[in-house]
Tab-separated table of C-alpha atoms in Angstrom:
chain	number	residue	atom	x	y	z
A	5	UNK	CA	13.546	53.474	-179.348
A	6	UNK	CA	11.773	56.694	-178.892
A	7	UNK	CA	8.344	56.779	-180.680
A	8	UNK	CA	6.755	59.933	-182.040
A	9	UNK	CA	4.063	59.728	-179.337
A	10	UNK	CA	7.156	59.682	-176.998
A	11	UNK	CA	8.611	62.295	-178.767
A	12	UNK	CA	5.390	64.726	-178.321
A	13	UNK	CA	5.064	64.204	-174.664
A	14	UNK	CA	8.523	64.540	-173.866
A	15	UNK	CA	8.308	67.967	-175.727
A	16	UNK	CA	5.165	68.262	-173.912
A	17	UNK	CA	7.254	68.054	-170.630
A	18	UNK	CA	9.630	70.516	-171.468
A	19	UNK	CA	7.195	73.061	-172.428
A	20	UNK	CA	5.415	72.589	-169.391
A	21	UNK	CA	8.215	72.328	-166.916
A	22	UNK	CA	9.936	75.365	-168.620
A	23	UNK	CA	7.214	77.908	-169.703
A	24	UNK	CA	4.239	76.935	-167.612
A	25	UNK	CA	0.717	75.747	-167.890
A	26	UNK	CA	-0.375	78.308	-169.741
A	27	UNK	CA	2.458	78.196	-172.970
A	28	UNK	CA	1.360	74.012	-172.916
A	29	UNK	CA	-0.248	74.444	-176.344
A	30	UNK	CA	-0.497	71.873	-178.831
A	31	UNK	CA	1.139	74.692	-181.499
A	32	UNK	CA	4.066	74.939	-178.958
A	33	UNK	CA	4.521	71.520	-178.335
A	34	UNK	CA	5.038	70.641	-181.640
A	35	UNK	CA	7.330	73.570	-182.383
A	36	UNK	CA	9.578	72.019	-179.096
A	37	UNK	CA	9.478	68.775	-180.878
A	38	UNK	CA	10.669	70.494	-184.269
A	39	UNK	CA	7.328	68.766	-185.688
A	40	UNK	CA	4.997	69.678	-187.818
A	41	UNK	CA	2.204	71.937	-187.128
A	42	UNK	CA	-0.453	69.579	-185.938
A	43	UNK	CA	1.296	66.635	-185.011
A	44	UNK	CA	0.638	66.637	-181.209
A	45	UNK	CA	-3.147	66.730	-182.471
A	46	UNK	CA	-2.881	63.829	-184.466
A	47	UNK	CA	-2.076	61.634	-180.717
A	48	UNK	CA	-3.727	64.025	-178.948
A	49	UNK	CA	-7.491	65.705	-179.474
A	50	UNK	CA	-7.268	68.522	-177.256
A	51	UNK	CA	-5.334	70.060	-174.349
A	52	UNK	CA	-6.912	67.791	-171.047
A	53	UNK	CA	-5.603	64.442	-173.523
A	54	UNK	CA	-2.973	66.118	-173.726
A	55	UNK	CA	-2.149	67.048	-170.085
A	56	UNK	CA	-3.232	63.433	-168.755
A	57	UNK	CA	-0.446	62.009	-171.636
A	58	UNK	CA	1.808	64.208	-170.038
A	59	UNK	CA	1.102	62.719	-166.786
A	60	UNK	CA	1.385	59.240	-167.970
A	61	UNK	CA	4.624	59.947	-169.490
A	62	UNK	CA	5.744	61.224	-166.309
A	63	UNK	CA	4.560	58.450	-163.798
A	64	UNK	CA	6.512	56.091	-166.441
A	65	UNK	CA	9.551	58.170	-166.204
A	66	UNK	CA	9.246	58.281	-162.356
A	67	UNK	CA	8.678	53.897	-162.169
A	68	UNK	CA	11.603	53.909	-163.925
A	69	UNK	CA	13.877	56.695	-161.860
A	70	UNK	CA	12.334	54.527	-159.040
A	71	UNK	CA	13.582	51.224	-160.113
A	72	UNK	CA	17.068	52.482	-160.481
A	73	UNK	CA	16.865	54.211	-157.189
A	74	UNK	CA	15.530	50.900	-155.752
A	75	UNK	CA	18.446	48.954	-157.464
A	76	UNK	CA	21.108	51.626	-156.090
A	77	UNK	CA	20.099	50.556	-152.413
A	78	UNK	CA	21.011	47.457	-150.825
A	79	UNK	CA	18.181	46.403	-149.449
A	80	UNK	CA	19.787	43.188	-147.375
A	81	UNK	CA	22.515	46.005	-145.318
A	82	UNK	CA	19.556	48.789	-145.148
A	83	UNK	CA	20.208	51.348	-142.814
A	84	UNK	CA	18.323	54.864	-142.159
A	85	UNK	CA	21.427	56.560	-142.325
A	86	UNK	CA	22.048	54.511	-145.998
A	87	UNK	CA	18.236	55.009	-146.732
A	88	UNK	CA	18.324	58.879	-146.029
A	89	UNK	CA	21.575	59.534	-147.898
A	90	UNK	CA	20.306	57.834	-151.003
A	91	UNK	CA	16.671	59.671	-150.860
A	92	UNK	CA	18.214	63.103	-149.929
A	93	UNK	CA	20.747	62.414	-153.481
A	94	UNK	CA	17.442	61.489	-155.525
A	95	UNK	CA	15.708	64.411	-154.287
A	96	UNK	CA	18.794	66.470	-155.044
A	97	UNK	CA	18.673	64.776	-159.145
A	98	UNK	CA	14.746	65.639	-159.369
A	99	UNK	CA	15.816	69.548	-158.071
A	100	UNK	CA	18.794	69.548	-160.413
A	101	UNK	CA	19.031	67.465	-163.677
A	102	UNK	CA	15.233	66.484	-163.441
A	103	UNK	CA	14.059	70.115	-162.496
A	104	UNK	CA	12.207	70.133	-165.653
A	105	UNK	CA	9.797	67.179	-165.388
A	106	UNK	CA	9.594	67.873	-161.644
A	107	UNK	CA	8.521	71.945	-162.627
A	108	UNK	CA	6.304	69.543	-165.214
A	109	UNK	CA	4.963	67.231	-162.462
A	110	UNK	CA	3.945	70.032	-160.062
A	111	UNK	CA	2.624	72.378	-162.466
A	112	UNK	CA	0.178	68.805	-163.126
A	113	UNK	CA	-0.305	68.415	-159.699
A	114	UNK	CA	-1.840	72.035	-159.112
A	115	UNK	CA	-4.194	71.196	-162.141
A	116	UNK	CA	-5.262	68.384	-160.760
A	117	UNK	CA	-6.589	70.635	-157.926
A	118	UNK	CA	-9.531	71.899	-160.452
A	119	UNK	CA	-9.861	68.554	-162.382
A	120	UNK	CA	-10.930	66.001	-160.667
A	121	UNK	CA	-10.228	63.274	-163.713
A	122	UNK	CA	-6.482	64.422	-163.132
A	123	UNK	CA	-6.649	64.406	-159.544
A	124	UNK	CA	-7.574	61.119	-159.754
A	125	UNK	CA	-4.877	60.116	-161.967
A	126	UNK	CA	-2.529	61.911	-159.488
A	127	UNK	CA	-4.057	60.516	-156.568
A	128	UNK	CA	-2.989	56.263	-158.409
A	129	UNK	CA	0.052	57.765	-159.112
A	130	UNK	CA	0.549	58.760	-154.904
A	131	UNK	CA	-0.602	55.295	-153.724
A	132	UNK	CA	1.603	52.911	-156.047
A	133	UNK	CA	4.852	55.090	-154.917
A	134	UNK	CA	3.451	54.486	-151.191
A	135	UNK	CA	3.702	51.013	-151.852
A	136	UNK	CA	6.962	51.267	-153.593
A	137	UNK	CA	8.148	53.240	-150.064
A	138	UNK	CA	6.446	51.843	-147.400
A	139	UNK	CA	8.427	48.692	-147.178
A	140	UNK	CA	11.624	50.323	-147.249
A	141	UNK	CA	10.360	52.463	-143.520
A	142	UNK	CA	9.408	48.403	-142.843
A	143	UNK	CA	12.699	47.269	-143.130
A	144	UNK	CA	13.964	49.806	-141.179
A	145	UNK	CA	11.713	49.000	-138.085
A	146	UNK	CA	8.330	51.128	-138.459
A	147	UNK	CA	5.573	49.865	-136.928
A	148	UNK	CA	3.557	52.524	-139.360
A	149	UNK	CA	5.607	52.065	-142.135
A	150	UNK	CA	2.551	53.868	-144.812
A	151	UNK	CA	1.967	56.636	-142.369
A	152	UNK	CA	5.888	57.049	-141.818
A	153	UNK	CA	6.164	56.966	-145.787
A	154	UNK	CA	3.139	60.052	-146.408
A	155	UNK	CA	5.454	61.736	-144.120
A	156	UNK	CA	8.436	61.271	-145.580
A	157	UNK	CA	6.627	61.881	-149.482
A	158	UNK	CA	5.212	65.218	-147.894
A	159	UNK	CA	8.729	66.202	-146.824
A	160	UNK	CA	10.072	64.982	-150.228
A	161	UNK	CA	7.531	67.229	-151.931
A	162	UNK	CA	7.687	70.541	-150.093
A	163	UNK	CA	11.504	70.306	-150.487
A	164	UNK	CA	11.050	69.786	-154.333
A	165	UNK	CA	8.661	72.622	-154.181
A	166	UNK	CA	10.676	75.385	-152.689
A	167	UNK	CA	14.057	74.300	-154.318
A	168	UNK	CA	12.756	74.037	-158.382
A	169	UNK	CA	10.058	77.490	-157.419
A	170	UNK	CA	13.174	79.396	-155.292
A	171	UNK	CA	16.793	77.951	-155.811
A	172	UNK	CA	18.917	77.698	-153.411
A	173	UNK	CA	22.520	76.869	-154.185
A	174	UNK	CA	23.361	75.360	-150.966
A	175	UNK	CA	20.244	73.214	-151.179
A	176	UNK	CA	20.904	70.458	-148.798
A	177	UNK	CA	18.392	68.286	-148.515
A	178	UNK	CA	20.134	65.405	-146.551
A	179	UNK	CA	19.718	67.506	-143.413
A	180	UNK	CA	15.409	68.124	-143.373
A	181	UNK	CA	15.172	64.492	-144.506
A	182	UNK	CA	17.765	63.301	-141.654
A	183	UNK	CA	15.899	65.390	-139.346
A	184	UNK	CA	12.752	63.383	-140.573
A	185	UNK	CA	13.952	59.796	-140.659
A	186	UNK	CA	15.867	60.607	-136.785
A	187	UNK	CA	12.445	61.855	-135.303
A	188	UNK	CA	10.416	59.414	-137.037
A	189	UNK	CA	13.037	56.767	-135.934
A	190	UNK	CA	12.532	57.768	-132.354
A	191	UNK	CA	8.901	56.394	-131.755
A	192	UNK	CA	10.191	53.205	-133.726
Protein backbone atom coordinates (compact mmCIF):
# COMPACT_ATOMS: atom_id res chain seq x y z
CA UNK A 1 0.00 0.00 0.00
CA UNK A 2 1.22 3.30 -1.15
CA UNK A 3 1.45 5.90 1.71
CA UNK A 4 1.02 9.62 1.21
CA UNK A 5 4.72 10.14 1.98
CA UNK A 6 5.15 7.59 -0.91
CA UNK A 7 2.82 9.30 -2.84
CA UNK A 8 4.80 12.83 -2.55
CA UNK A 9 8.11 11.45 -3.46
CA UNK A 10 7.02 9.48 -6.22
CA UNK A 11 5.45 12.78 -7.58
CA UNK A 12 8.61 14.22 -6.49
CA UNK A 13 10.36 11.82 -9.01
CA UNK A 14 8.37 12.59 -11.80
CA UNK A 15 8.73 16.21 -11.52
CA UNK A 16 12.26 15.90 -11.29
CA UNK A 17 12.95 13.31 -13.91
CA UNK A 18 10.54 15.17 -16.32
CA UNK A 19 10.94 18.99 -15.80
CA UNK A 20 14.29 19.29 -14.10
CA UNK A 21 15.88 20.49 -10.95
CA UNK A 22 14.79 23.64 -11.18
CA UNK A 23 10.57 22.97 -11.63
CA UNK A 24 11.28 20.42 -8.21
CA UNK A 25 9.15 22.76 -6.09
CA UNK A 26 7.21 21.76 -3.25
CA UNK A 27 4.01 23.81 -5.07
CA UNK A 28 4.69 21.51 -8.13
CA UNK A 29 5.07 18.47 -6.43
CA UNK A 30 1.99 18.57 -4.86
CA UNK A 31 0.11 19.71 -7.95
CA UNK A 32 1.81 16.20 -9.69
CA UNK A 33 0.41 14.38 -6.79
CA UNK A 34 -3.15 16.08 -7.32
CA UNK A 35 -2.62 17.14 -3.48
CA UNK A 36 -3.27 19.84 -1.73
CA UNK A 37 -1.30 22.92 -1.69
CA UNK A 38 1.14 22.28 1.08
CA UNK A 39 1.11 18.76 1.51
CA UNK A 40 4.71 17.92 0.41
CA UNK A 41 5.57 20.55 3.28
CA UNK A 42 3.79 18.85 5.81
CA UNK A 43 6.64 15.53 5.22
CA UNK A 44 8.95 17.71 4.01
CA UNK A 45 10.39 21.30 5.53
CA UNK A 46 12.11 22.59 2.65
CA UNK A 47 13.58 21.72 -0.76
CA UNK A 48 17.27 19.84 0.41
CA UNK A 49 14.56 17.36 2.76
CA UNK A 50 13.00 17.19 0.06
CA UNK A 51 15.68 16.26 -2.54
CA UNK A 52 17.46 13.71 -0.01
CA UNK A 53 13.59 11.97 0.29
CA UNK A 54 13.75 11.83 -3.24
CA UNK A 55 16.94 10.07 -3.11
CA UNK A 56 15.86 7.66 -0.54
CA UNK A 57 12.88 6.83 -2.47
CA UNK A 58 15.01 6.14 -5.30
CA UNK A 59 17.83 3.91 -3.73
CA UNK A 60 14.62 1.86 -2.38
CA UNK A 61 13.22 1.62 -5.79
CA UNK A 62 16.67 0.64 -7.21
CA UNK A 63 17.23 -2.40 -4.05
CA UNK A 64 14.22 -3.50 -5.23
CA UNK A 65 14.76 -3.36 -9.34
CA UNK A 66 18.02 -5.02 -8.06
CA UNK A 67 16.54 -7.88 -6.27
CA UNK A 68 14.41 -8.81 -9.18
CA UNK A 69 17.30 -8.44 -11.50
CA UNK A 70 19.29 -10.64 -9.05
CA UNK A 71 16.37 -13.23 -8.96
CA UNK A 72 16.12 -13.17 -12.97
CA UNK A 73 19.82 -14.58 -13.10
CA UNK A 74 20.79 -17.95 -12.29
CA UNK A 75 23.45 -17.57 -10.34
CA UNK A 76 24.48 -21.58 -10.09
CA UNK A 77 24.78 -21.67 -14.51
CA UNK A 78 26.38 -17.93 -14.51
CA UNK A 79 27.99 -17.12 -17.53
CA UNK A 80 29.43 -13.59 -18.89
CA UNK A 81 27.66 -14.03 -21.92
CA UNK A 82 24.23 -14.76 -19.51
CA UNK A 83 25.55 -11.97 -17.09
CA UNK A 84 26.01 -9.32 -19.97
CA UNK A 85 22.73 -10.08 -21.73
CA UNK A 86 20.75 -9.65 -18.56
CA UNK A 87 22.70 -6.23 -17.49
CA UNK A 88 22.62 -4.81 -21.09
CA UNK A 89 18.29 -5.64 -20.84
CA UNK A 90 18.26 -3.80 -17.30
CA UNK A 91 20.14 -1.00 -18.60
CA UNK A 92 17.86 -0.96 -21.62
CA UNK A 93 14.44 -0.86 -18.79
CA UNK A 94 16.24 2.11 -16.74
CA UNK A 95 16.71 4.03 -20.51
CA UNK A 96 13.18 3.08 -21.48
CA UNK A 97 10.30 2.42 -18.96
CA UNK A 98 12.48 3.77 -15.98
CA UNK A 99 13.80 6.88 -17.98
CA UNK A 100 12.04 8.97 -15.54
CA UNK A 101 13.58 8.03 -12.17
CA UNK A 102 16.88 7.47 -13.99
CA UNK A 103 16.49 11.47 -15.57
CA UNK A 104 15.46 11.75 -11.54
CA UNK A 105 18.57 9.89 -10.28
CA UNK A 106 21.08 11.82 -12.42
CA UNK A 107 19.64 15.12 -12.14
CA UNK A 108 20.41 14.02 -7.97
CA UNK A 109 23.61 12.91 -8.78
CA UNK A 110 24.81 16.33 -10.40
CA UNK A 111 23.44 18.01 -7.13
CA UNK A 112 25.24 16.05 -5.16
CA UNK A 113 28.30 17.61 -6.92
CA UNK A 114 27.61 21.05 -4.85
CA UNK A 115 26.21 19.33 -1.67
CA UNK A 116 28.29 17.46 0.00
CA UNK A 117 25.38 15.98 2.55
CA UNK A 118 23.93 14.52 -0.83
CA UNK A 119 27.09 13.45 -2.15
CA UNK A 120 27.46 11.56 0.67
CA UNK A 121 24.21 9.97 0.49
CA UNK A 122 25.09 9.19 -3.19
CA UNK A 123 28.41 8.08 -2.46
CA UNK A 124 26.38 4.84 0.37
CA UNK A 125 24.18 4.47 -2.28
CA UNK A 126 27.52 3.59 -4.93
CA UNK A 127 29.20 1.25 -2.40
CA UNK A 128 26.13 -1.07 -1.32
CA UNK A 129 25.39 -1.64 -5.29
CA UNK A 130 29.32 -2.49 -5.49
CA UNK A 131 28.70 -5.05 -3.11
CA UNK A 132 25.53 -6.16 -4.67
CA UNK A 133 27.90 -6.48 -8.13
CA UNK A 134 31.10 -7.41 -7.20
CA UNK A 135 30.35 -11.00 -6.49
CA UNK A 136 28.61 -11.57 -9.58
CA UNK A 137 32.40 -10.42 -11.67
CA UNK A 138 33.57 -13.16 -8.67
CA UNK A 139 31.66 -15.81 -9.93
CA UNK A 140 32.63 -15.24 -13.18
CA UNK A 141 36.46 -15.55 -12.45
CA UNK A 142 37.82 -11.89 -11.52
CA UNK A 143 40.58 -11.76 -9.54
CA UNK A 144 39.46 -7.82 -9.02
CA UNK A 145 36.04 -8.45 -8.92
CA UNK A 146 35.27 -4.49 -7.06
CA UNK A 147 37.60 -2.84 -9.48
CA UNK A 148 36.05 -4.95 -12.49
CA UNK A 149 32.50 -3.90 -11.02
CA UNK A 150 33.45 0.36 -10.85
CA UNK A 151 34.18 -0.42 -14.35
CA UNK A 152 31.41 -2.01 -15.37
CA UNK A 153 28.98 0.74 -13.05
CA UNK A 154 30.99 3.56 -14.96
CA UNK A 155 30.08 1.95 -18.29
CA UNK A 156 26.50 1.35 -16.99
CA UNK A 157 26.29 5.05 -16.14
CA UNK A 158 27.70 6.87 -19.15
CA UNK A 159 25.41 4.64 -21.28
CA UNK A 160 22.36 5.74 -19.11
CA UNK A 161 23.65 9.20 -19.50
CA UNK A 162 23.83 9.66 -23.19
CA UNK A 163 20.72 7.43 -24.00
CA UNK A 164 17.91 9.27 -21.36
CA UNK A 165 20.04 13.12 -22.28
CA UNK A 166 20.22 12.10 -26.38
CA UNK A 167 17.95 9.10 -27.54
CA UNK A 168 18.93 6.93 -29.70
CA UNK A 169 16.44 4.49 -31.16
CA UNK A 170 18.80 1.84 -32.00
CA UNK A 171 20.27 2.07 -28.51
CA UNK A 172 22.04 -1.15 -28.09
CA UNK A 173 23.62 -1.45 -25.17
CA UNK A 174 24.48 -5.25 -25.19
CA UNK A 175 27.34 -4.43 -27.55
CA UNK A 176 29.57 -1.52 -25.21
CA UNK A 177 28.80 -3.76 -22.23
CA UNK A 178 29.95 -7.06 -24.26
CA UNK A 179 32.84 -5.15 -25.35
CA UNK A 180 33.45 -4.48 -21.53
CA UNK A 181 32.84 -7.85 -19.92
CA UNK A 182 35.17 -9.57 -23.23
CA UNK A 183 38.16 -7.15 -22.45
CA UNK A 184 37.77 -7.28 -18.85
CA UNK A 185 37.44 -11.13 -19.24
CA UNK A 186 40.75 -11.23 -21.01
CA UNK A 187 43.16 -10.39 -18.03
CA UNK A 188 40.88 -12.90 -15.97
Amino acid sequence: MTTRRDQVLNAAIRVLGSQGTRQLTHRAVDAEARLPEGSTSNYFRNRDALVAGVLDRLVAQDEQAWGLFSADLDTSALTLDGFAEAVAQFVDELASTARTATLARHAIFLEAAHRDHLREQVESRRQRLQTWGAPWLRRLGSPHPERDFAALRALLEGLLFQQCTLPDPGFAPSVPVRALLDGLSRRW
